[in-house]
Amino acid sequence: MKLLVTGGCGFIGSNFIRHVLGAHPEDRVVNLDRLTYAGNPANLADVEGDTRYAFVHGDICDAALVRDVARGVDAVVNLAASTHVDRSLMEPDEFLRTDVFGVFTLLEAVRDLKIPRLLHISTDEVYGSVEHGSSREGDALRPSNPYSASKAGGDLLALAYWQTHRVPVVITRSSNNFGPFQYPEKVIPLFVTNALEDTPLPLYGDGRNVRDWLYVLDNCAAIDLVLRRGKDGEVYNIGGGHEVENVVLTRQILRLTGKPETLIQPVRDRPGHDRRYALDSKKVQQLGWAPRHAFAAALEATVAWYREHEAWWRPLKSGEFRAYYARQYGRG
Ligand code: NAD
Ligand code: TYD
């Protein structure tokens, strides 16, 4: 297959491109990425010399460019997005632009060029907080912050293009990912690297919010399966099946880094903080997927990766990152 992957310099995108090039020797990948603060070419340094891989610096909202790079591909896999909830509370504009208008631009190109597949990557957060049970693909969308609302907008637009124009769209909605190359604003890499630096771990609210953790390579395998075997117009949940309260996760990270629990710093809760996400993943399991990485071992491997790749994350925690934290904690 010849793939256009958007957002390939981000966390999941870079892991996915490496997965595809490893698992499918005959595939070729063009990576279109705008290189925002979260996009890092170093995430793919090891595949730069691969003749099956090409990088294009650009924006998914640029219709002419998208058409140019999409021409002749067998599928578009959209991983380009603004992704951090806390940033969406302070600066929502970019979320609406990329996560809604960007999806629209891709849909128009896929429709126009008659590309056989658009796999759009979404999130469990579109279902909103789930106090009991687990979300199924047909459940109502009840997003509660500008990030999840813009992702829900992108999903609904994609499904509308399937209904009205039969644009061959497939959507995956995964739970929280963790693993190598995750920008250190998200809770696991933030807490691991803070612990390694002996700086406090800012735990929001009572620390009892629950997330369902999925190792990024398990998500890549699921995305790959849905790309090749998923049905047009369908949504597939991808859940890790491992729910943990934030405070429990924090203690595990401190144990793995050998640091004291006194580093835990309770801070003001995130406004509109979703209490719990949980997915019913039977549908993707019926396609033949199951997570292969046990949570404890994958978390241990992730901590070891950050310990061994200080040269990767340390520069990311200065400059833009510091300015963002000053904005976040200066907000009142
Ligand atoms: P990320 O923030 O690490 O990377 C996003 C990438 O998109 C970056 O490389 C960035 O430069 C690029 N990008 C942003 N705006 C762009 C634009 N307008 N044009 C082109 N490129 C642009 O994100 P991630 O964690 O890898 O998430 C990828 C996708 O998976 C997103 O759609 C996200 O909503 C979804 N998702 C992520 C998680 C998670 O836990 N990380 C969970 C569920 C779903
Ligand atoms: P995050 O990694 O931002 O993912 P999401 O909000 O998209 O699920 O946060 C995961 C959980 O960790 C969430 O309940 C918020 C919490 N959290 C903290 O307690 N402190 C932090 O500094 C961050 C970034 C998150």
mmCIF file of C-alpha atoms and ligand atoms in Angstrom, residues 7 9-13 32-36 38-39 58-61 79-83 94 97-98 121-123 147 151 174-177 182 186, ligand 1:
data_model
loop_
_atom_site.group_PDB
_atom_site.id
_atom_site.type_symbol
_atom_site.label_atom_id
_atom_site.label_comp_id
_atom_site.label_asym_id
_atom_site.label_seq_id
_atom_site.Cartn_x
_atom_site.Cartn_y
_atom_site.Cartn_z
ATOM 1 C CA GLY A 7 0.834 14.018 11.875
ATOM 2 C CA CYS A 9 6.082 13.350 13.569
ATOM 3 C CA GLY A 10 3.926 13.170 16.701
ATOM 4 C CA PHE A 11 3.758 10.442 19.339
ATOM 5 C CA ILE A 12 1.384 7.867 17.838
ATOM 6 C CA GLY A 13 2.164 8.866 14.232
ATOM 7 C CA LEU A 32 2.644 15.258 6.056
ATOM 8 C CA ASP A 33 3.289 17.162 9.270
ATOM 9 C CA ARG A 34 3.134 20.828 10.200
ATOM 10 C CA LEU A 35 5.779 20.397 12.925
ATOM 11 C CA THR A 36 3.921 22.141 15.720
ATOM 12 C CA ALA A 38 4.422 18.448 19.409
ATOM 13 C CA GLY A 39 5.861 17.404 16.038
ATOM 14 C CA GLY A 58 2.900 21.234 5.706
ATOM 15 C CA ASP A 59 -0.551 21.769 7.115
ATOM 16 C CA ILE A 60 -3.606 19.500 6.683
ATOM 17 C CA CYS A 61 -5.683 22.700 6.364
ATOM 18 C CA LEU A 79 -3.093 11.397 13.002
ATOM 19 C CA ALA A 80 -2.575 15.165 12.707
ATOM 20 C CA ALA A 81 -4.333 16.945 15.541
ATOM 21 C CA SER A 82 -4.061 19.333 18.409
ATOM 22 C CA THR A 83 -4.188 16.883 21.290
ATOM 23 C CA GLU A 94 -5.951 25.737 16.974
ATOM 24 C CA ARG A 97 -8.811 24.623 13.022
ATOM 25 C CA THR A 98 -6.891 21.348 12.803
ATOM 26 C CA ILE A 121 -7.876 8.581 14.293
ATOM 27 C CA SER A 122 -10.079 9.727 17.150
ATOM 28 C CA THR A 123 -10.362 9.295 20.898
ATOM 29 C CA TYR A 147 -10.288 19.206 22.604
ATOM 30 C CA LYS A 151 -12.487 15.739 17.894
ATOM 31 C CA SER A 174 -8.657 4.719 21.342
ATOM 32 C CA SER A 175 -8.110 5.132 25.037
ATOM 33 C CA ASN A 176 -5.087 6.921 26.569
ATOM 34 C CA ASN A 177 -1.811 5.838 24.940
ATOM 35 C CA GLN A 182 5.263 10.962 23.855
ATOM 36 C CA LYS A 186 0.931 14.264 28.900
HETATM 37 P P1 NAD B 1 0.736 14.510 19.150
HETATM 38 O O1 NAD B 1 0.273 15.804 19.743
HETATM 39 O O2 NAD B 1 1.888 13.804 19.764
HETATM 40 O O3 NAD B 1 1.091 14.720 17.597
HETATM 41 C C1 NAD B 1 0.282 15.434 16.715
HETATM 42 C C2 NAD B 1 1.064 15.621 15.417
HETATM 43 O O4 NAD B 1 0.208 16.326 14.481
HETATM 44 C C3 NAD B 1 2.335 16.469 15.569
HETATM 45 O O5 NAD B 1 3.393 15.876 14.863
HETATM 46 C C4 NAD B 1 1.949 17.808 14.960
HETATM 47 O O6 NAD B 1 3.057 18.514 14.415
HETATM 48 C C5 NAD B 1 0.960 17.376 13.887
HETATM 49 N N1 NAD B 1 0.003 18.422 13.507
HETATM 50 C C6 NAD B 1 -0.758 19.195 14.336
HETATM 51 N N2 NAD B 1 -1.510 20.037 13.624
HETATM 52 C C7 NAD B 1 -1.245 19.787 12.315
HETATM 53 C C8 NAD B 1 -1.726 20.336 11.094
HETATM 54 N N3 NAD B 1 -2.636 21.314 11.075
HETATM 55 N N4 NAD B 1 -1.253 19.830 9.938
HETATM 56 C C9 NAD B 1 -0.318 18.845 9.931
HETATM 57 N N5 NAD B 1 0.192 18.300 11.061
HETATM 58 C C10 NAD B 1 -0.275 18.777 12.234
HETATM 59 O O7 NAD B 1 -0.557 13.584 19.106
HETATM 60 P P2 NAD B 1 -0.726 12.020 19.354
HETATM 61 O O8 NAD B 1 -0.798 11.769 20.817
HETATM 62 O O9 NAD B 1 0.241 11.276 18.529
HETATM 63 O O10 NAD B 1 -2.206 11.799 18.783
HETATM 64 C C11 NAD B 1 -2.427 11.443 17.430
HETATM 65 C C12 NAD B 1 -3.924 11.236 17.226
HETATM 66 O O11 NAD B 1 -4.397 10.229 18.113
HETATM 67 C C13 NAD B 1 -4.775 12.477 17.515
HETATM 68 O O12 NAD B 1 -5.826 12.520 16.583
HETATM 69 C C14 NAD B 1 -5.334 12.224 18.899
HETATM 70 O O13 NAD B 1 -6.579 12.882 19.066
HETATM 71 C C15 NAD B 1 -5.486 10.714 18.870
HETATM 72 N N6 NAD B 1 -5.460 10.072 20.191
HETATM 73 C C16 NAD B 1 -4.377 10.222 21.012
HETATM 74 C C17 NAD B 1 -4.367 9.584 22.260
HETATM 75 C C18 NAD B 1 -3.194 9.691 23.195
HETATM 76 O O14 NAD B 1 -3.284 9.179 24.317
HETATM 77 N N7 NAD B 1 -2.075 10.286 22.807
HETATM 78 C C19 NAD B 1 -5.464 8.794 22.656
HETATM 79 C C20 NAD B 1 -6.552 8.668 21.779
HETATM 80 C C21 NAD B 1 -6.536 9.306 20.542
#
